[in-house]
Tab-separated table of N, CA and C in Angstrom:
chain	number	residue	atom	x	y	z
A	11	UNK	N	51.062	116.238	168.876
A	11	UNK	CA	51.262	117.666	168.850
A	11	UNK	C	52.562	118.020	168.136
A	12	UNK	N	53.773	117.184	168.158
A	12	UNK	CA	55.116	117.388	167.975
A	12	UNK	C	54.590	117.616	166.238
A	13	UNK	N	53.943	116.388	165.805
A	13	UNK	CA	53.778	116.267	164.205
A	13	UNK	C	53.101	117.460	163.492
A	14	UNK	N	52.210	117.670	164.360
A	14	UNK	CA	51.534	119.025	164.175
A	14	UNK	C	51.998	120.298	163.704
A	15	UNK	N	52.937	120.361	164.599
A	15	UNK	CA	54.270	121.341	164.787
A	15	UNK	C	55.076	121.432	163.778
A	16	UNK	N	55.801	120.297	163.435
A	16	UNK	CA	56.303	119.851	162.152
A	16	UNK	C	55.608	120.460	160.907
A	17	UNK	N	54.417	120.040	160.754
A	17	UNK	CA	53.831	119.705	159.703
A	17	UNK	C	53.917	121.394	159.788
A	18	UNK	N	53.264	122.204	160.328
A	18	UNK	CA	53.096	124.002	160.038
A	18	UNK	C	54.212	124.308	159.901
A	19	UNK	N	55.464	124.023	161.243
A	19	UNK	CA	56.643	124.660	160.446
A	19	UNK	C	56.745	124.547	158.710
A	20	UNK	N	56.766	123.433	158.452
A	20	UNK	CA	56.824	122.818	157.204
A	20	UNK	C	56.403	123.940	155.998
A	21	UNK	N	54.535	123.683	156.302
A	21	UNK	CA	54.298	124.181	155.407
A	21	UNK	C	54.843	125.769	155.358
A	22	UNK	N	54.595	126.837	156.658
A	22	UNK	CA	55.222	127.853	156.959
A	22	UNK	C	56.740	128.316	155.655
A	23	UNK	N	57.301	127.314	156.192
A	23	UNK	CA	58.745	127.512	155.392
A	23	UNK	C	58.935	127.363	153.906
A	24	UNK	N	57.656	126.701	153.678
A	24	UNK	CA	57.690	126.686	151.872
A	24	UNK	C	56.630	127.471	151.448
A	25	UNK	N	55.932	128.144	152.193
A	25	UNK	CA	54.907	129.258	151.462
A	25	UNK	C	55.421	130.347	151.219
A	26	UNK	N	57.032	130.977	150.966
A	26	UNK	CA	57.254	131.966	150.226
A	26	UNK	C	57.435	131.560	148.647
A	27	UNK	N	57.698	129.985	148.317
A	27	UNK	CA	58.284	129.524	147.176
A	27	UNK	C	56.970	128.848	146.387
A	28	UNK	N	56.193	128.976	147.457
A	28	UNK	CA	54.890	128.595	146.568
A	28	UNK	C	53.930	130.181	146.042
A	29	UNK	N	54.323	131.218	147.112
A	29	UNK	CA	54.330	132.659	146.279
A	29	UNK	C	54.674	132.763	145.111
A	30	UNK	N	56.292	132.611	144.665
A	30	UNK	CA	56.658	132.847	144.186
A	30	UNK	C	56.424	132.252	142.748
A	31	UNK	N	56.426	130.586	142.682
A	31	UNK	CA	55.582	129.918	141.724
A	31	UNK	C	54.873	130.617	141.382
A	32	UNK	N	53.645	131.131	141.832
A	32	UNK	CA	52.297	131.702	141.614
A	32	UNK	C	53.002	133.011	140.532
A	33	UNK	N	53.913	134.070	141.006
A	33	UNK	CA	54.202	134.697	140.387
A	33	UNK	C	54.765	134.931	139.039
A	34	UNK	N	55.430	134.112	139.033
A	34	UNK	CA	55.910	133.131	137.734
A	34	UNK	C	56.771	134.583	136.944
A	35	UNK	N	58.000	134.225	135.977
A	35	UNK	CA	58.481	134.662	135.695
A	35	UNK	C	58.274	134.931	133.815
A	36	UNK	N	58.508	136.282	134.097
A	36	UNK	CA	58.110	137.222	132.426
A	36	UNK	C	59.083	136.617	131.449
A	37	UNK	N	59.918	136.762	131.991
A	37	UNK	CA	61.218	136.062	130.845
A	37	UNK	C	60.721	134.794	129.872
A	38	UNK	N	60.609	134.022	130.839
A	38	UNK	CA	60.167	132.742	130.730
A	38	UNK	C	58.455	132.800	129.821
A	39	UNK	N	57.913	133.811	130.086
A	39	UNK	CA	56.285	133.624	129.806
A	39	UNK	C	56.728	134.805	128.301
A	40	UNK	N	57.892	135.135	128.503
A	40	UNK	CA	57.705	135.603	126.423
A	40	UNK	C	57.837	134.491	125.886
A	41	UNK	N	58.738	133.721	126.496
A	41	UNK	CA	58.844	132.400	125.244
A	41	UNK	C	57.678	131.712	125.183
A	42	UNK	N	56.711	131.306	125.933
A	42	UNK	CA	55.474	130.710	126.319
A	42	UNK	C	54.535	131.566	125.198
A	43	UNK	N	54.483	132.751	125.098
A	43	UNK	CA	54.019	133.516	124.093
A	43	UNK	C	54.508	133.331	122.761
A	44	UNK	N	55.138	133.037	122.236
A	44	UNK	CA	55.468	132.376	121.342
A	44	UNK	C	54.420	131.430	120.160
A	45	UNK	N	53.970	130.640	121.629
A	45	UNK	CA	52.763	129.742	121.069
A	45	UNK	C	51.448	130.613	120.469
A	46	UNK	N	51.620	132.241	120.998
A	46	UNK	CA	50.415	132.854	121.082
A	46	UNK	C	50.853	133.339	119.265
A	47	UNK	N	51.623	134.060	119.126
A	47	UNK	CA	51.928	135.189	118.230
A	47	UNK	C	51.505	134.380	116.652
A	48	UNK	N	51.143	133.577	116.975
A	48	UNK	CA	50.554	133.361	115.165
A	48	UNK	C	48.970	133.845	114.747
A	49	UNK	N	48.257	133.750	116.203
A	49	UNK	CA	47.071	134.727	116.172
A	49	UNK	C	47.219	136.273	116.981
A	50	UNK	N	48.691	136.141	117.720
A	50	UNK	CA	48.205	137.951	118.315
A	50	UNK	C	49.461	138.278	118.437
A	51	UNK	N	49.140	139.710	118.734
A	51	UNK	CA	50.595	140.621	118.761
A	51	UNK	C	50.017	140.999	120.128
A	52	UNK	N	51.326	141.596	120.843
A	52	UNK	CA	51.376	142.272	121.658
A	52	UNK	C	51.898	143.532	121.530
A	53	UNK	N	52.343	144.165	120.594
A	53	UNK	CA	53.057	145.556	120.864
A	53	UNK	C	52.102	146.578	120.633
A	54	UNK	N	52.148	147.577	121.474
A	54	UNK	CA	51.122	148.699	121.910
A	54	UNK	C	51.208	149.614	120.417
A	55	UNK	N	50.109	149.598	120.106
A	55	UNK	CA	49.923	150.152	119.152
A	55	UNK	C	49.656	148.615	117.654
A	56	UNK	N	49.783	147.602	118.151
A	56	UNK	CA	50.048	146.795	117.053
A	56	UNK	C	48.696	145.902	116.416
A	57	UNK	N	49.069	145.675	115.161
A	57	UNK	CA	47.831	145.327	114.409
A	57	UNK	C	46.950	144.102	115.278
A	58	UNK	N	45.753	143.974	114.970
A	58	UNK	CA	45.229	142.508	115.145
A	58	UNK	C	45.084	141.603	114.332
A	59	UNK	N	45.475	139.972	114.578
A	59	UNK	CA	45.839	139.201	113.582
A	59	UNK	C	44.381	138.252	113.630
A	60	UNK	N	44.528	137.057	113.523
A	60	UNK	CA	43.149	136.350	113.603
A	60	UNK	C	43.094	136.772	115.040
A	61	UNK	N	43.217	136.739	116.259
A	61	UNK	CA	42.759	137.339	117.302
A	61	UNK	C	43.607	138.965	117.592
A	62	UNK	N	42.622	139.451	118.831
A	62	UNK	CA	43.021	140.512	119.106
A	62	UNK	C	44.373	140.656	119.349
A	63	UNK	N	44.696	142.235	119.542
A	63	UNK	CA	45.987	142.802	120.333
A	63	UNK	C	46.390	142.273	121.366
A	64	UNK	N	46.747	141.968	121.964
A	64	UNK	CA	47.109	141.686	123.468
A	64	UNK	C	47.690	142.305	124.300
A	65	UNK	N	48.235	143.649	123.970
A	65	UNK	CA	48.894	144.426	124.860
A	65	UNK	C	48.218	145.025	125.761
A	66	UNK	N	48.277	145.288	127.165
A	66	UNK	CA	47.564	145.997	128.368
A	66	UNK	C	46.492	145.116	128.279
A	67	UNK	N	46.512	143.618	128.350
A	67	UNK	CA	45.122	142.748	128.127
A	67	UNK	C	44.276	142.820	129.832
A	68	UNK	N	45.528	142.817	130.654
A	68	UNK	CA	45.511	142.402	132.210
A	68	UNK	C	44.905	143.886	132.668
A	69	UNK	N	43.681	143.785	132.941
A	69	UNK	CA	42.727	144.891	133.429
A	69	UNK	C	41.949	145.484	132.538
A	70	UNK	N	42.207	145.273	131.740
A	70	UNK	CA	41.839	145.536	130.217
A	70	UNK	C	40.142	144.931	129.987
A	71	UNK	N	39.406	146.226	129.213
A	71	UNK	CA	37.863	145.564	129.683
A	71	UNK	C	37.850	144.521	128.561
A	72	UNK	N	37.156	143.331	128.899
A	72	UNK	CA	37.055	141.919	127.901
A	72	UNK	C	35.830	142.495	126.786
A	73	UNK	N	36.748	141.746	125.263
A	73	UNK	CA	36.187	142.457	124.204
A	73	UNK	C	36.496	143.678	123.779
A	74	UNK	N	37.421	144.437	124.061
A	74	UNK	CA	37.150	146.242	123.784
A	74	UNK	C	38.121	146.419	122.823
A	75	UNK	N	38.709	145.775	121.978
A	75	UNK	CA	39.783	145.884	121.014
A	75	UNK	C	39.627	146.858	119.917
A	76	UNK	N	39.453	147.930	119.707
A	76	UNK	CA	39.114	148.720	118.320
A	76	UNK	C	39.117	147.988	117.558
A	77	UNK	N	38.307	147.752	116.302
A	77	UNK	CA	38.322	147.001	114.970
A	77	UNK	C	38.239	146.108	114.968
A	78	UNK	N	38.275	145.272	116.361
A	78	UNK	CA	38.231	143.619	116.388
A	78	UNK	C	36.905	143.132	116.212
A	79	UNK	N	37.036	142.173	115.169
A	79	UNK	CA	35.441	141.580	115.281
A	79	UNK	C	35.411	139.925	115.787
A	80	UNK	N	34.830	140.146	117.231
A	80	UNK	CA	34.759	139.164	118.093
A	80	UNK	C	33.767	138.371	117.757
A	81	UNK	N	33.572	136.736	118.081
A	81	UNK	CA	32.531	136.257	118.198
A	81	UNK	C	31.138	136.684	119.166
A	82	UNK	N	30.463	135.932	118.503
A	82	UNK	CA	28.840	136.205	119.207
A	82	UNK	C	29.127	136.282	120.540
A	83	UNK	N	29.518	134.809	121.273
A	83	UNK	CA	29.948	134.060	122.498
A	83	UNK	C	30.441	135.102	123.512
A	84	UNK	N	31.534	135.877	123.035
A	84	UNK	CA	32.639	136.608	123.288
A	84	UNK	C	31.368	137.900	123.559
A	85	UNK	N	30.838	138.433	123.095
A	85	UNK	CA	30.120	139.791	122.821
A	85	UNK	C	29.181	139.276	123.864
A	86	UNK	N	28.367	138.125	124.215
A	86	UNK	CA	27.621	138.232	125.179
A	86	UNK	C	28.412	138.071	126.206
A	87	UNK	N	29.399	137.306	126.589
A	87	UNK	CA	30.358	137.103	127.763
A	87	UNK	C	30.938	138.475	128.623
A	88	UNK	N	31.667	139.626	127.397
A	88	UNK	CA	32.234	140.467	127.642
A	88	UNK	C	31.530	141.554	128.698
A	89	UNK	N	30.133	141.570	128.773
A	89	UNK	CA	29.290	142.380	129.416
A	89	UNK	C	29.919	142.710	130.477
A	90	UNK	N	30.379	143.571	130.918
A	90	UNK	CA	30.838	144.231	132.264
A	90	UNK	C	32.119	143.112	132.818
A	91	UNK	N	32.802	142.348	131.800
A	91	UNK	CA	34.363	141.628	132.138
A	91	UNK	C	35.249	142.507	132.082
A	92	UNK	N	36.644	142.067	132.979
A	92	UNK	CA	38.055	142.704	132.934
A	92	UNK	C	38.503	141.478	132.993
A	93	UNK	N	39.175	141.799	131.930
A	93	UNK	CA	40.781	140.517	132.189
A	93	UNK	C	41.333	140.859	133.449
A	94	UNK	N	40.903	139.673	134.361
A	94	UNK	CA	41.826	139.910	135.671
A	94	UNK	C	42.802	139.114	135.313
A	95	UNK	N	43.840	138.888	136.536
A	95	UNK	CA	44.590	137.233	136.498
A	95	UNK	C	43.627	136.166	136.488
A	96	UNK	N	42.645	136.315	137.429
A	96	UNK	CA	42.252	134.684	137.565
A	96	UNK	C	41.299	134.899	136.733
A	97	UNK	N	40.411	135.472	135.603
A	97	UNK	CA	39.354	135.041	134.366
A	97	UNK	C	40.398	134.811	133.323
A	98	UNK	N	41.462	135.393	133.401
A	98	UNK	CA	42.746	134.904	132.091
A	98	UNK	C	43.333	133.706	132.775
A	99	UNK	N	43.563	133.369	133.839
A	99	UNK	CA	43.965	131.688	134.496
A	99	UNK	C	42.891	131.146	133.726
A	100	UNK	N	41.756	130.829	134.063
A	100	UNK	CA	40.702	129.932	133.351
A	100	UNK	C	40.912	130.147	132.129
A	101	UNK	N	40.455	131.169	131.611
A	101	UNK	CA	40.501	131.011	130.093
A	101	UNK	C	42.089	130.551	129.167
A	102	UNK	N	42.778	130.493	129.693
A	102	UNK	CA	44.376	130.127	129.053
A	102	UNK	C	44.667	128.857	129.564
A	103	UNK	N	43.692	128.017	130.632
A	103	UNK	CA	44.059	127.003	130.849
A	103	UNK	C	42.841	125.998	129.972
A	104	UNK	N	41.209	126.711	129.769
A	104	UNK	CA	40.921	125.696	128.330
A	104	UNK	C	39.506	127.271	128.146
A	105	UNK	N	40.229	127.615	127.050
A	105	UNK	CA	38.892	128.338	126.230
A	105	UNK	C	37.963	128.045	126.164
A	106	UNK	N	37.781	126.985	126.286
A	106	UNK	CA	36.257	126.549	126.034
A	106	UNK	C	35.582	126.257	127.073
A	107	UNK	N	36.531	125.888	128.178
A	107	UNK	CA	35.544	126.415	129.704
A	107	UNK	C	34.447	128.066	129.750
A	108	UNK	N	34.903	128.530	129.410
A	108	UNK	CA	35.173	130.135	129.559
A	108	UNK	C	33.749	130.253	128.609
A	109	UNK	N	34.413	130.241	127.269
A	109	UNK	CA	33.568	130.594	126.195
A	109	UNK	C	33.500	129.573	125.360
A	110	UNK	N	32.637	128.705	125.699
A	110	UNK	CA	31.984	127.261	125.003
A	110	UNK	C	31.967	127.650	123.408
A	111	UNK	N	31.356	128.701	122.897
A	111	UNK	CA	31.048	128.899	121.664
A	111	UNK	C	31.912	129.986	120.811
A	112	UNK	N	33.165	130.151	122.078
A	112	UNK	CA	34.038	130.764	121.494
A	112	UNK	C	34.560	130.648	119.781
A	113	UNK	N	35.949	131.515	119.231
A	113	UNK	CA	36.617	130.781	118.266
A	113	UNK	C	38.147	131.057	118.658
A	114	UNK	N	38.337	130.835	119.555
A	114	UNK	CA	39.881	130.825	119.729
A	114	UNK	C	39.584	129.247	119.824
A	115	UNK	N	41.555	128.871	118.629
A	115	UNK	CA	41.042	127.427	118.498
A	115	UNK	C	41.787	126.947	119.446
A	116	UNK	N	42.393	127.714	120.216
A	116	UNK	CA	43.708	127.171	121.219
A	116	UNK	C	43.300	126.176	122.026
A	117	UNK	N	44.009	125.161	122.421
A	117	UNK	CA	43.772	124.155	123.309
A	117	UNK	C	43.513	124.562	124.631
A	118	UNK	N	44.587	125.433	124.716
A	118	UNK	CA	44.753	125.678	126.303
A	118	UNK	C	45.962	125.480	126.770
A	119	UNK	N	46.675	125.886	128.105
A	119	UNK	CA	47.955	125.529	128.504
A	119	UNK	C	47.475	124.796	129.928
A	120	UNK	N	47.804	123.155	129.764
A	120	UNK	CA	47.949	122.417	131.157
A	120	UNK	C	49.091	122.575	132.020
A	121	UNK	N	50.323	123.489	131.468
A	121	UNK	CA	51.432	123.721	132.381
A	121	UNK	C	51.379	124.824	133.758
A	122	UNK	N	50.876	124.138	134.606
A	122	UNK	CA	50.902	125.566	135.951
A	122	UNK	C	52.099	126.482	135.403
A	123	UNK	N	52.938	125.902	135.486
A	123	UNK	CA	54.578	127.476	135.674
A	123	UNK	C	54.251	127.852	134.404
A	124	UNK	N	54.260	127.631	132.942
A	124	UNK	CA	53.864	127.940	131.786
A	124	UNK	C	52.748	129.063	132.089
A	125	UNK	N	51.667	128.644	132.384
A	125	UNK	CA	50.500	129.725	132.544
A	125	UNK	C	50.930	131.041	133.522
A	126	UNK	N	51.520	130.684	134.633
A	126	UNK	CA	51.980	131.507	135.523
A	126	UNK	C	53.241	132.353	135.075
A	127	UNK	N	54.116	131.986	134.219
A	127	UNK	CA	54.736	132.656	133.543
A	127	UNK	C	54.295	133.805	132.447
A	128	UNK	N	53.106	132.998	131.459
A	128	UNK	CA	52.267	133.673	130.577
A	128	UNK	C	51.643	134.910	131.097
A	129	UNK	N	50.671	134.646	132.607
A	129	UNK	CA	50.489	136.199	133.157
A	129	UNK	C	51.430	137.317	133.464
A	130	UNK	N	52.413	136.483	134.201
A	130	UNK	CA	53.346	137.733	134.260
A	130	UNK	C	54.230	138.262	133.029
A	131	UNK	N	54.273	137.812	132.221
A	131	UNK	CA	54.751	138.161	130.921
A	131	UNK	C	53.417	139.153	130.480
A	132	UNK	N	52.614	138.661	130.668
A	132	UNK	CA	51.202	139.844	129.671
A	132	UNK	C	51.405	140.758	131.060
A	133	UNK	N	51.522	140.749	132.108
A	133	UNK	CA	51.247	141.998	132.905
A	133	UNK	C	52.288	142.543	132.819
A	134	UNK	N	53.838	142.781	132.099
A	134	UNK	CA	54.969	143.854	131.660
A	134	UNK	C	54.268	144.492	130.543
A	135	UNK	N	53.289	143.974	129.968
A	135	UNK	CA	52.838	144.888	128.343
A	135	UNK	C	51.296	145.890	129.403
A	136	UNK	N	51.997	146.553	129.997
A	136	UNK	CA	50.283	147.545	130.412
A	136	UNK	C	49.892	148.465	129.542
C-alpha cells in the first residue's frame, strides 16, 4: 500500500510538467517553423508558396485556402475536416499517415517538444 502511495504521489506531482510539455512553447516552435517556410508562409494575408498559407491553420477548415490548388488526396480527405491540435499532431508527425497520396514531401517531425512547440507557435497566428 505504502508503494502505491508513493507511486500516485509521484505521478500526482509531475502531472503539472507533463501539462506543460504538452503545451509546448511558441518561441521555440517559430524556430521549428523554420523547417516549414520554404513551402509556407504564415503571415495573414500572405502569399501561398508550394504549399498553402498557414496562418489561422488551428481551427481552420482543412483545404479552404483561396487559390490553393490542393491534391486529389487532400480534396477527398478535407470533407467536413478542421485542423484541430490532434489531426495537425498526426499529420506533422508523418504526412503520409494522414494523407497516403498526399504531396507534402515533408518527412514529418519525430521530436515530441519540437511538434508541441510547432502547435503552439501555429496557434499565436489565429
Amino acid at each position: 500500500m505504502r508503494r502505491l502511495t508513493l507511486t500516485l504521489a509521484t505521478v500526482l506531482a509531475l502531472a503539472p510538467f507533463a501539462a506543460k510539455a504538452q503545451e509546448g512553447d511558441a518561441a521555440a516552435g517559430q524556430r521549428v517553423f523554420n523547417q516549414c517556410r520554404a513551402c509556407h508562409t504564415i503571415n495573414e494575408g500572405g502569399r501561398n508558396g508550394v504549399g498553402p498559407n498557414l496562418h489561422g491553420i488551428v481551427g481552420r477548415a482543412a483545404g479552404s485556402v483561396e487559390g490553393f490548388r490542393y491534391s486529389a488526396n487532400m480534396q477527398e480527405w478535407r470533407q467536413g475536416q478542421t485542423w484541430t491540435e490532434e489531426n495537425l499532431r498526426a499529420y506533422l508527425t508523418n504526412p503520409k499517415d494522414v494523407l497516403p497520396r498526399g504531396s507534402m514531401s515533408f518527412a514529418g517531425l519525430r521530436n515530441p517538444q519540437q511538434l508541441n512547440d510547432l502547435i503552439a507557435y501555429l496557434k499565436t497566428n489565429p
